[in-house]
PDB file of N, CA and C in Angstrom:
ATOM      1  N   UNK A 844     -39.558 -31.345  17.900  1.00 54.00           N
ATOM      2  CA  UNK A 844     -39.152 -29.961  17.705  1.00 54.00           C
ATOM      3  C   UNK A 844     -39.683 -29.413  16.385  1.00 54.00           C
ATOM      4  N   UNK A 845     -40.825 -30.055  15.519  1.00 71.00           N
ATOM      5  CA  UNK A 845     -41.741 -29.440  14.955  1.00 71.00           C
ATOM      6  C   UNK A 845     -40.481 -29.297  13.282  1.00 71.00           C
ATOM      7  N   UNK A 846     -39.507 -29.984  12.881  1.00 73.00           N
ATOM      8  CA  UNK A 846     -39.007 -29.801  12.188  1.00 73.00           C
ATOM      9  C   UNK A 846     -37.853 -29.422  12.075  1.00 73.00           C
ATOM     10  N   UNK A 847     -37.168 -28.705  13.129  1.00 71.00           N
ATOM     11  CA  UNK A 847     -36.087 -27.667  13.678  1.00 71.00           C
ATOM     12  C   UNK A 847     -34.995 -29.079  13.361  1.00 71.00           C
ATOM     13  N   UNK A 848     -33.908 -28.388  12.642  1.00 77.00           N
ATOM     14  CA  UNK A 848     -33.205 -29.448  12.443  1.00 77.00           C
ATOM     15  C   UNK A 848     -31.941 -28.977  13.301  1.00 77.00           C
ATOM     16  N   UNK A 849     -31.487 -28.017  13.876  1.00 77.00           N
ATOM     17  CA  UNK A 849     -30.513 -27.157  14.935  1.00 77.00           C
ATOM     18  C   UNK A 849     -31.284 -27.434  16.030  1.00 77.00           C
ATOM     19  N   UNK A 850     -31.033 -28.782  17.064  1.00 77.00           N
ATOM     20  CA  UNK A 850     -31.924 -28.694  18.393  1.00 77.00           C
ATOM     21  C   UNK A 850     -31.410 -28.080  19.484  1.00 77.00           C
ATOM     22  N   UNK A 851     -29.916 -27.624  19.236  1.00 86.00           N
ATOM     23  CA  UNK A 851     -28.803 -27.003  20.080  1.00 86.00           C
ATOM     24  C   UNK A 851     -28.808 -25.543  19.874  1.00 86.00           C
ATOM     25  N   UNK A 852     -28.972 -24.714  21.072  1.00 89.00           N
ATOM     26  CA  UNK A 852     -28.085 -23.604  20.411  1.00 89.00           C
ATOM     27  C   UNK A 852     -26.581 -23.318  20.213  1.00 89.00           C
ATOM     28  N   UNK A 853     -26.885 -22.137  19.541  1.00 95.00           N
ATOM     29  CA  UNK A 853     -24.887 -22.215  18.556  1.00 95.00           C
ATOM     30  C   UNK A 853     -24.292 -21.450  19.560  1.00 95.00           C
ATOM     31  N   UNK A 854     -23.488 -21.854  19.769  1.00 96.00           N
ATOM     32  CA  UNK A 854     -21.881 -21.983  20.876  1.00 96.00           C
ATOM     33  C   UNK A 854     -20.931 -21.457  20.503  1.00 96.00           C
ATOM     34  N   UNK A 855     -20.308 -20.378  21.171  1.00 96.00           N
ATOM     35  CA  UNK A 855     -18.793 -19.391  21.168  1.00 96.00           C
ATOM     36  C   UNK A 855     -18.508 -19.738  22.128  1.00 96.00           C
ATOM     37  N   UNK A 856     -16.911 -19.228  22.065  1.00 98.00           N
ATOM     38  CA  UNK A 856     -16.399 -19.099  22.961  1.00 98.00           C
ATOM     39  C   UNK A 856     -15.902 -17.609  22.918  1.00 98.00           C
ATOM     40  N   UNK A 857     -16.016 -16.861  23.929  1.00 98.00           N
ATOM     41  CA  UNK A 857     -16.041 -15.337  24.329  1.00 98.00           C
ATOM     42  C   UNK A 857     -15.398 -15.315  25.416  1.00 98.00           C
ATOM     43  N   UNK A 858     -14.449 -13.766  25.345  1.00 98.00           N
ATOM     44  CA  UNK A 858     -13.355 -13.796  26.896  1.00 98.00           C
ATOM     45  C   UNK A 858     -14.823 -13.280  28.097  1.00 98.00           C
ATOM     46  N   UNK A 859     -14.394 -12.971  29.157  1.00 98.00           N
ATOM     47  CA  UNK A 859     -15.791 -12.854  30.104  1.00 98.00           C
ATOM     48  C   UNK A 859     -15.108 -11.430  30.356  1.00 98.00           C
ATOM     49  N   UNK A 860     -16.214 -10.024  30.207  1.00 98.00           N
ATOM     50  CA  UNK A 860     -15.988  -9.051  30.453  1.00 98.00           C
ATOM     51  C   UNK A 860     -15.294  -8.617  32.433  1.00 98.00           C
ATOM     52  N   UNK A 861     -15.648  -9.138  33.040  1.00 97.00           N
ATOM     53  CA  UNK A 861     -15.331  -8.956  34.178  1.00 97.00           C
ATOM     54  C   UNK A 861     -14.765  -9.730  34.937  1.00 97.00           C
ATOM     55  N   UNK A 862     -14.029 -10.170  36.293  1.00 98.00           N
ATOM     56  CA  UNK A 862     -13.628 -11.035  36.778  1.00 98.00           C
ATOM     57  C   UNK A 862     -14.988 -12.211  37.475  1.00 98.00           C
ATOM     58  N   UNK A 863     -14.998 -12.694  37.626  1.00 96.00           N
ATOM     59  CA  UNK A 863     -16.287 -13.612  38.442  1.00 96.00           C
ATOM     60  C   UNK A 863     -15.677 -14.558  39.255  1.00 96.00           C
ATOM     61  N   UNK A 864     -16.435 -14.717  40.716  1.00 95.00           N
ATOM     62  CA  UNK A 864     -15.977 -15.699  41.251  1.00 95.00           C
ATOM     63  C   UNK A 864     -16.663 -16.956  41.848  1.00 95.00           C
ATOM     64  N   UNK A 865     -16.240 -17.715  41.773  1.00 94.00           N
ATOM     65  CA  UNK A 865     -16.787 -19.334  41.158  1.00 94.00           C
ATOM     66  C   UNK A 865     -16.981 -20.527  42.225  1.00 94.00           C
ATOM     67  N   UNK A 866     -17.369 -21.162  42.599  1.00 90.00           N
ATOM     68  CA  UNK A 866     -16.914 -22.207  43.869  1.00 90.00           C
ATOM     69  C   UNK A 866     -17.107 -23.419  42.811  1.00 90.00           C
ATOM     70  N   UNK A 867     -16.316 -24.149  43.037  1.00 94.00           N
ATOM     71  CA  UNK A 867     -15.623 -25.556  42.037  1.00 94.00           C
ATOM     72  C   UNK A 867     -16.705 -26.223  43.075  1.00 94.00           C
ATOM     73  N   UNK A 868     -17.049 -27.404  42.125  1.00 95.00           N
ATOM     74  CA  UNK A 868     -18.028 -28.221  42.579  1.00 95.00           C
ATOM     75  C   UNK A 868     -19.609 -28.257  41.733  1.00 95.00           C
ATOM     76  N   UNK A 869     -19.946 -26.972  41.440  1.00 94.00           N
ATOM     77  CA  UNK A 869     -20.847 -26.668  41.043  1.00 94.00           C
ATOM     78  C   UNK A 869     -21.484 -25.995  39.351  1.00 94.00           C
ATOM     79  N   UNK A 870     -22.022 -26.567  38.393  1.00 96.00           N
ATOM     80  CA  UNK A 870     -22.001 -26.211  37.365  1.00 96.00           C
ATOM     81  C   UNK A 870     -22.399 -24.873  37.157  1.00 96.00           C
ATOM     82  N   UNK A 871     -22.409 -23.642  36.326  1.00 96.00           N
ATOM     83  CA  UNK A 871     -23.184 -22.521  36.549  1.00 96.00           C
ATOM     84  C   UNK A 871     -23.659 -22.636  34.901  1.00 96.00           C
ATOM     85  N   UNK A 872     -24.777 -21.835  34.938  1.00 96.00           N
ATOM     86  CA  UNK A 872     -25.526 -21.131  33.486  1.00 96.00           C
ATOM     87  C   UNK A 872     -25.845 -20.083  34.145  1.00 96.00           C
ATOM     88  N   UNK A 873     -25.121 -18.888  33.450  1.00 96.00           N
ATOM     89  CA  UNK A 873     -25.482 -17.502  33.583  1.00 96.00           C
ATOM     90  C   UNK A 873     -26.233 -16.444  32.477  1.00 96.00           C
ATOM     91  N   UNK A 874     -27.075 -15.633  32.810  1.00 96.00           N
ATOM     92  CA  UNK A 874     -28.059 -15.421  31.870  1.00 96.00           C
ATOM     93  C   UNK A 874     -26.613 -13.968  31.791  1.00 96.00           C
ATOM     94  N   UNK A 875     -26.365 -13.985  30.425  1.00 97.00           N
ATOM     95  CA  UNK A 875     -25.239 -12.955  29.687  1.00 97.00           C
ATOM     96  C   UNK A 875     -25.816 -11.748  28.327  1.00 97.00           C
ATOM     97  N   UNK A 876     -25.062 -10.779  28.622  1.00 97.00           N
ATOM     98  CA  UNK A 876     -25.506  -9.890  27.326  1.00 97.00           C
ATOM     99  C   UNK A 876     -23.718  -9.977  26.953  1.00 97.00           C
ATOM    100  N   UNK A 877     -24.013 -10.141  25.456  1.00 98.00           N
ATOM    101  CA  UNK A 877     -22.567 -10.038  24.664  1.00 98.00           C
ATOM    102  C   UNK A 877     -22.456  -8.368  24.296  1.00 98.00           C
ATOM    103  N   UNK A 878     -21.413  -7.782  24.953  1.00 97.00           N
ATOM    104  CA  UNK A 878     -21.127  -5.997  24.712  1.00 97.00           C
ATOM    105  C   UNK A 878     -19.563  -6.163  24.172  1.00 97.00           C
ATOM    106  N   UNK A 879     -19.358  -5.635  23.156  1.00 97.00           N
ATOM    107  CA  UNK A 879     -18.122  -4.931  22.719  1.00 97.00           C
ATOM    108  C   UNK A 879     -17.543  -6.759  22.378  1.00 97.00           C
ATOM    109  N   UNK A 880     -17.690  -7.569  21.798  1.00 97.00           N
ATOM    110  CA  UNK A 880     -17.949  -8.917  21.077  1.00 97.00           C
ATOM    111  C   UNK A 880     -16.822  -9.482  22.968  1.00 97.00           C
ATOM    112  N   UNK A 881     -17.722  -9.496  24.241  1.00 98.00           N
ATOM    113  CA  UNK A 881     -17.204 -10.042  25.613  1.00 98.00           C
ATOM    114  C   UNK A 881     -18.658 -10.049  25.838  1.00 98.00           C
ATOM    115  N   UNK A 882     -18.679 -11.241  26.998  1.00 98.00           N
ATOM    116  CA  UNK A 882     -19.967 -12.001  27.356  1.00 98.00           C
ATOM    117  C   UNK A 882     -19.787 -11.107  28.657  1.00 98.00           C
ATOM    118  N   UNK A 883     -20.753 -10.318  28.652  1.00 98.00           N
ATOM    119  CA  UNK A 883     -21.244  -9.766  30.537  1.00 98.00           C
ATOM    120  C   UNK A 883     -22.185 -10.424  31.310  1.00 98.00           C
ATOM    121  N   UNK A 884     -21.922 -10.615  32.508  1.00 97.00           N
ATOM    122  CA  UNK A 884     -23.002 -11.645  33.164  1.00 97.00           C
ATOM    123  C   UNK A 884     -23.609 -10.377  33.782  1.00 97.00           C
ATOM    124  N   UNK A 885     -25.156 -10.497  33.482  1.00 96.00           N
ATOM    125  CA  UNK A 885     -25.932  -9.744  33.991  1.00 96.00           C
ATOM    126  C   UNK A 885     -26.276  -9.630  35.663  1.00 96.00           C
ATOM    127  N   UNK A 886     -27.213  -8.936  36.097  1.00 94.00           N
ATOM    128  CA  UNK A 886     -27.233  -9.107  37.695  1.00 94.00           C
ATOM    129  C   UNK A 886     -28.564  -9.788  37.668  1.00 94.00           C
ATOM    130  N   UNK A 887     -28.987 -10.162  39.028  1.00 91.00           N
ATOM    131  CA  UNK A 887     -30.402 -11.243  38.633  1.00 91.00           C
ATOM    132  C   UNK A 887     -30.530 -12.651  38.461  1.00 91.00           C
ATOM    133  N   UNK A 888     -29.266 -12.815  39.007  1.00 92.00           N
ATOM    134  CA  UNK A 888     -28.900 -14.437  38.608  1.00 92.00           C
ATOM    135  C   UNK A 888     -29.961 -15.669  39.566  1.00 92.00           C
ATOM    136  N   UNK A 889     -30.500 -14.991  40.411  1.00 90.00           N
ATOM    137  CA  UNK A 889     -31.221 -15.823  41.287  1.00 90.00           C
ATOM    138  C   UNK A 889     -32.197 -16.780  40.545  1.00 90.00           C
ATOM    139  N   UNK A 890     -32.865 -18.047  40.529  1.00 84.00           N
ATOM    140  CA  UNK A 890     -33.995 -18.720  39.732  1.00 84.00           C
ATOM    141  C   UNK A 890     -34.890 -17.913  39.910  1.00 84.00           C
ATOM    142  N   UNK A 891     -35.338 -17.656  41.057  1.00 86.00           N
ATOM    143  CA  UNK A 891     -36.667 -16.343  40.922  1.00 86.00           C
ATOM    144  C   UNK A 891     -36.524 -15.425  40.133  1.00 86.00           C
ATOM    145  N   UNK A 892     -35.631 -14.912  39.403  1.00 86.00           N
ATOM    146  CA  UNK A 892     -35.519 -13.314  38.876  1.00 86.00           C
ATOM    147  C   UNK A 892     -35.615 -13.637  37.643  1.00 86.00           C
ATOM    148  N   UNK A 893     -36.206 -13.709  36.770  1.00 87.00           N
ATOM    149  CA  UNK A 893     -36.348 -13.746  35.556  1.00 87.00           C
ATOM    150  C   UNK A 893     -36.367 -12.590  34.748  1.00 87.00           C
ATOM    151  N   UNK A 894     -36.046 -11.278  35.374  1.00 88.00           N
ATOM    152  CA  UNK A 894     -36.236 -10.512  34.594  1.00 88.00           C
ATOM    153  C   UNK A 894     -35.340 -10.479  33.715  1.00 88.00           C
ATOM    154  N   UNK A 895     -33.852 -10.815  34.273  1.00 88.00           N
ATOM    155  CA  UNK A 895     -32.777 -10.672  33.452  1.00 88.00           C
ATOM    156  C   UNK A 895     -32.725 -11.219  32.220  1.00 88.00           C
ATOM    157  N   UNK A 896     -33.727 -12.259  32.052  1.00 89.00           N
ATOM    158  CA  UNK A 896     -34.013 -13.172  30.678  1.00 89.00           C
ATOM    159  C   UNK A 896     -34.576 -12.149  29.553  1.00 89.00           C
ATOM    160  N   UNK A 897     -35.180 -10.641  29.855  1.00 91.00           N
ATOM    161  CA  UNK A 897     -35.424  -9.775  29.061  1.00 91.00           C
ATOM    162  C   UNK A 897     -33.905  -9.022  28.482  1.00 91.00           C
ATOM    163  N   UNK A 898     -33.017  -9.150  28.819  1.00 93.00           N
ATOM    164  CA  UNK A 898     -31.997  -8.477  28.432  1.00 93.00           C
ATOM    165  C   UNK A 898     -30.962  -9.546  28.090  1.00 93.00           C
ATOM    166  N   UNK A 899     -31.070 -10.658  28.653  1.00 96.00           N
ATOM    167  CA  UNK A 899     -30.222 -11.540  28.465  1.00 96.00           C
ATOM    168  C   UNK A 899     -30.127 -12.033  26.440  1.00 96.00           C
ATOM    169  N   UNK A 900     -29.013 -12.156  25.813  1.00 96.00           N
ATOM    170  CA  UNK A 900     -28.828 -12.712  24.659  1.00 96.00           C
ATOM    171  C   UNK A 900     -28.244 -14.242  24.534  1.00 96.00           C
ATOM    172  N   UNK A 901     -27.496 -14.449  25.808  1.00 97.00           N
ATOM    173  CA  UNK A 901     -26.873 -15.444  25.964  1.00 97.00           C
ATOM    174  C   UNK A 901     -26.922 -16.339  26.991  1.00 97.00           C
ATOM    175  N   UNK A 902     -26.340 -17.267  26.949  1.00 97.00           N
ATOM    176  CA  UNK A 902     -26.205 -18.276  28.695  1.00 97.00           C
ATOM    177  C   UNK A 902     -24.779 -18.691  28.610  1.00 97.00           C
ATOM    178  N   UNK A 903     -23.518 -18.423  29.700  1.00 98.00           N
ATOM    179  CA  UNK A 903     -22.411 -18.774  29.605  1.00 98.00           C
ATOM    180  C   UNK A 903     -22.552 -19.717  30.521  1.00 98.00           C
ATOM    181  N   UNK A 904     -22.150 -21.113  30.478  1.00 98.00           N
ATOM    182  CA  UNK A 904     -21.651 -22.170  31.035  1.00 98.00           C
ATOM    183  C   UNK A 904     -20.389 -22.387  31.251  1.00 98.00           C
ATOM    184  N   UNK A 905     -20.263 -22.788  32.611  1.00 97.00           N
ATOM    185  CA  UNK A 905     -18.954 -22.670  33.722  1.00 97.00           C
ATOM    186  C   UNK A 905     -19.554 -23.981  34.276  1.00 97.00           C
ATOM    187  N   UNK A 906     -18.226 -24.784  33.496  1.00 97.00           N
ATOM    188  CA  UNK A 906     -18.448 -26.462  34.363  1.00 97.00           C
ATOM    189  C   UNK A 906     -17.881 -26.692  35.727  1.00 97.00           C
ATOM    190  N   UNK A 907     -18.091 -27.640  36.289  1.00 97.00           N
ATOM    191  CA  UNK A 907     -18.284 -28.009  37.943  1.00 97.00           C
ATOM    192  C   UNK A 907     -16.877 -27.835  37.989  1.00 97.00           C
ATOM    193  N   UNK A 908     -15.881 -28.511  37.350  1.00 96.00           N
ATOM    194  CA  UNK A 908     -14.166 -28.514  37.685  1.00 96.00           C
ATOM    195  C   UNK A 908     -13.753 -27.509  37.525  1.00 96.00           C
ATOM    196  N   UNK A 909     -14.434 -26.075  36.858  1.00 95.00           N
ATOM    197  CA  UNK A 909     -13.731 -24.743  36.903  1.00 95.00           C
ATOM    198  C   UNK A 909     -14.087 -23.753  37.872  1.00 95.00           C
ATOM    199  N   UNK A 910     -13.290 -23.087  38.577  1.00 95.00           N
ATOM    200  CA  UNK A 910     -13.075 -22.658  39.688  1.00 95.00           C
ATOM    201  C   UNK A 910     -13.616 -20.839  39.416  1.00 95.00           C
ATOM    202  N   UNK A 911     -12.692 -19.632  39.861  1.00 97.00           N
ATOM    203  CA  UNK A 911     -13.056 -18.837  39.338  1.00 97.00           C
ATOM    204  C   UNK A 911     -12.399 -18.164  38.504  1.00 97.00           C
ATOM    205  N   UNK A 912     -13.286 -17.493  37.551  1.00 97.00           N
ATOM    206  CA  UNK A 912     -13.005 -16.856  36.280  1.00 97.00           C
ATOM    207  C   UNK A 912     -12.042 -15.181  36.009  1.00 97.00           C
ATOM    208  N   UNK A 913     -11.164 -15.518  35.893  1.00 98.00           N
ATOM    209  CA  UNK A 913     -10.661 -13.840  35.255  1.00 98.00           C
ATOM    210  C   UNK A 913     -11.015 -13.028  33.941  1.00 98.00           C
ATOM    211  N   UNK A 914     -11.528 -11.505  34.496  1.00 98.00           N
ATOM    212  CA  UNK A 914     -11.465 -10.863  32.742  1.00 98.00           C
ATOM    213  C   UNK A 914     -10.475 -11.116  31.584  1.00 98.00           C
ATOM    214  N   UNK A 915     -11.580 -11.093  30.829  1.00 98.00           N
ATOM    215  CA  UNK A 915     -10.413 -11.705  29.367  1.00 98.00           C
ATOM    216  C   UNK A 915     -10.465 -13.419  29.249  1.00 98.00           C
ATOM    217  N   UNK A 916     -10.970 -13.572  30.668  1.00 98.00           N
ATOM    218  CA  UNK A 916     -10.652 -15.331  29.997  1.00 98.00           C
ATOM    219  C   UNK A 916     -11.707 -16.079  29.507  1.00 98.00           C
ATOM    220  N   UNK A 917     -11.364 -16.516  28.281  1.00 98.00           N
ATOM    221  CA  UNK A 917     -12.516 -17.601  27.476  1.00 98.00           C
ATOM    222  C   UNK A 917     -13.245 -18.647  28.141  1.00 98.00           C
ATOM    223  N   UNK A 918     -14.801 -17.913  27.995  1.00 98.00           N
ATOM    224  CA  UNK A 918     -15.697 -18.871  28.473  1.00 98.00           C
ATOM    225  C   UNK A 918     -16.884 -19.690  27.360  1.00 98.00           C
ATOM    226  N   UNK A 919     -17.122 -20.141  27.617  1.00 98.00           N
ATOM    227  CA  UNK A 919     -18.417 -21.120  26.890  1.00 98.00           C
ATOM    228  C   UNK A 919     -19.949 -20.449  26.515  1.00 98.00           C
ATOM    229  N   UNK A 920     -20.035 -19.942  25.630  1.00 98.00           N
ATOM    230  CA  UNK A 920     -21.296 -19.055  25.629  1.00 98.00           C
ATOM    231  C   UNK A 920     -22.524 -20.018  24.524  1.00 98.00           C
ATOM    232  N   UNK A 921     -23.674 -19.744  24.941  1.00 97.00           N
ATOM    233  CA  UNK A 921     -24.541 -20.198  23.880  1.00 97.00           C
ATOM    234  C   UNK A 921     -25.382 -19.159  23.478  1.00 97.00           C
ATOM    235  N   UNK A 922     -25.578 -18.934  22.502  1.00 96.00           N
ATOM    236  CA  UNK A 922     -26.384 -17.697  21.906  1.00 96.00           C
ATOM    237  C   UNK A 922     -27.970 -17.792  22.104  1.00 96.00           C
ATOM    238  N   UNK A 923     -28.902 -17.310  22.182  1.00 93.00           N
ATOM    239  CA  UNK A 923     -30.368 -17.505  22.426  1.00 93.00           C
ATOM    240  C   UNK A 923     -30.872 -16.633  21.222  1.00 93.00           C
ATOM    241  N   UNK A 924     -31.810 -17.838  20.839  1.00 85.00           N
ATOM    242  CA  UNK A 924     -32.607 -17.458  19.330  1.00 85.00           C
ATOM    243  C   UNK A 924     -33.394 -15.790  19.882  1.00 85.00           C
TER     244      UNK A 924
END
């Protein structure tokens, strides 16, 4: 990593602007913009769509044992350099 001594990105935890719904079993990374200091999951979530990676600031991670998410509730965010 050429020197980089941070090989992680830096990690909040942020309530999730909207409700989302989830199927347990399955890990998610969602490409997120942080508005009004709440993580919004953008639209575009498909692997093909990359566009959303132009607007995206963040990636919220939703592990396999969590089900679905309510507004307001604290999720796992990683910030993107």
């Amino acid at each position: 990593m050429q020197g980089f001594k941070e090989i992680f990105l830096k990690k909040l935890n942020l309530p999730l602007s909207a409700d989302l719904n989830k199927k347990e079993g399955l890990a998610f990374f969602l490409k997120a913009k942080i508005v009004d200091a709440q993580a919004e999951v953008l639209n575009g979530q498909e692997s093909n769509n990359i566009g959303a990676f132009a607007f995206a600031d963040c990636i919220i991670y939703l592990p396999a044992a969590q089900g679905n998410v309510k507004t307001k509730e604290l999720v796992e965010v990683h910030l993107l350099p």
